[in-house]
């Protein structure tokens, strides 16, 4: 079964969880204070993300403090504002209407950090406008308790470099190296499932969009005998009919065909500048691709994805590579998806 995380499903559960918490707390109170926020939910990460949202709101409000008469950049003024923030944080008072969206966002982000850390990392390191600013990133990590080791290591590296900001692509490259260095494995989710379920029953399977694997009909029902096509890269029995252009993704595909068949039918012209041979798939992958392929093609299992890439890099030719993918994985893949085509393009480049 081909699965990928559903952000809509996560948001829906997060809203339901938040509504139940709100109902329980505000049934006897009109407002919530700072100390009460820190002890509101049985999942501490949710509480911390609410505080993070309040801190962000404070930062946005202080940015508006500009004047033709007063120097808000003066160190003494900045220190006074920080002290003011300390006092203000001890006097938080929020009604239900204004608190609800904070709690819902915090709940969804917590679920994302737990069940889909790769997308969560992607969201954090890209920052705003595909740029990572180190100081806001440092503040972000202060409020993170789940799956935080890779981001802590990243901050350490940025501090060692003395970096203040960098592009999203540079940030991905650094995080990519760190994930390999620490051999990152997401934390066990059972404890979190139990805690969330104490408020609203949680079935993590509902967070995934699933597509049933294609049922392979008898060969005679889907393929007619065809004259062999001259193609030295495929065995004669698998020669597909000649096609000049790659079909549109919406074009019906014969079920039950192997990857050798499919790749032959979908042969697409490659520009010389576009199609550069790669020595190893592993070395050419971006962190975005790792996240994307792991989530969409390998059911969120990073170890399974890594095993497949290592095996493909060890093989000698495209036929054995396609056979390996066909036998081990492809029966559960959506062969019309962009992720499938991008992955297979890397395989083609490996054996070009």
PDB file of C-alpha atoms in Angstrom, residues 17 21-22 24-26 29 32-51 54 92 99 103 195 199:
ATOM      1  CA  UNK A  17      -7.833  17.359  20.398  1.00  0.00           C
ATOM      2  CA  UNK A  21      -8.893  20.424  25.910  1.00  0.00           C
ATOM      3  CA  UNK A  22     -10.569  23.829  25.544  1.00  0.00           C
ATOM      4  CA  UNK A  24     -12.457  20.876  29.699  1.00  0.00           C
ATOM      5  CA  UNK A  25     -10.496  23.952  30.791  1.00  0.00           C
ATOM      6  CA  UNK A  26     -12.886  26.778  29.946  1.00  0.00           C
ATOM      7  CA  UNK A  29     -12.868  29.565  33.693  1.00  0.00           C
ATOM      8  CA  UNK A  32      -6.039  31.195  30.966  1.00  0.00           C
ATOM      9  CA  UNK A  33      -2.748  32.344  32.523  1.00  0.00           C
ATOM     10  CA  UNK A  34       0.880  31.565  31.699  1.00  0.00           C
ATOM     11  CA  UNK A  35       1.409  28.945  34.454  1.00  0.00           C
ATOM     12  CA  UNK A  36      -1.872  27.299  33.445  1.00  0.00           C
ATOM     13  CA  UNK A  37      -0.713  27.075  29.807  1.00  0.00           C
ATOM     14  CA  UNK A  38       2.452  25.218  30.862  1.00  0.00           C
ATOM     15  CA  UNK A  39       0.327  22.556  32.564  1.00  0.00           C
ATOM     16  CA  UNK A  40      -2.695  22.547  30.277  1.00  0.00           C
ATOM     17  CA  UNK A  41      -2.163  19.471  28.074  1.00  0.00           C
ATOM     18  CA  UNK A  42      -0.935  16.008  28.985  1.00  0.00           C
ATOM     19  CA  UNK A  43       1.450  16.274  25.993  1.00  0.00           C
ATOM     20  CA  UNK A  44       4.010  18.808  27.187  1.00  0.00           C
ATOM     21  CA  UNK A  45       5.176  19.611  23.657  1.00  0.00           C
ATOM     22  CA  UNK A  46       1.759  21.119  22.900  1.00  0.00           C
ATOM     23  CA  UNK A  47       2.065  23.465  25.874  1.00  0.00           C
ATOM     24  CA  UNK A  48       5.550  24.561  24.827  1.00  0.00           C
ATOM     25  CA  UNK A  49       4.447  25.267  21.268  1.00  0.00           C
ATOM     26  CA  UNK A  50       1.662  27.502  22.610  1.00  0.00           C
ATOM     27  CA  UNK A  51       4.297  29.470  24.537  1.00  0.00           C
ATOM     28  CA  UNK A  54       3.077  33.788  22.236  1.00  0.00           C
ATOM     29  CA  UNK A  92      -0.490  36.350  30.489  1.00  0.00           C
ATOM     30  CA  UNK A  99      -6.481  31.064  22.814  1.00  0.00           C
ATOM     31  CA  UNK A 103      -3.769  25.672  20.856  1.00  0.00           C
ATOM     32  CA  UNK A 195      -1.278  10.448  25.859  1.00  0.00           C
ATOM     33  CA  UNK A 199      -8.151  12.970  25.356  1.00  0.00           C
TER      34      UNK A 199
END
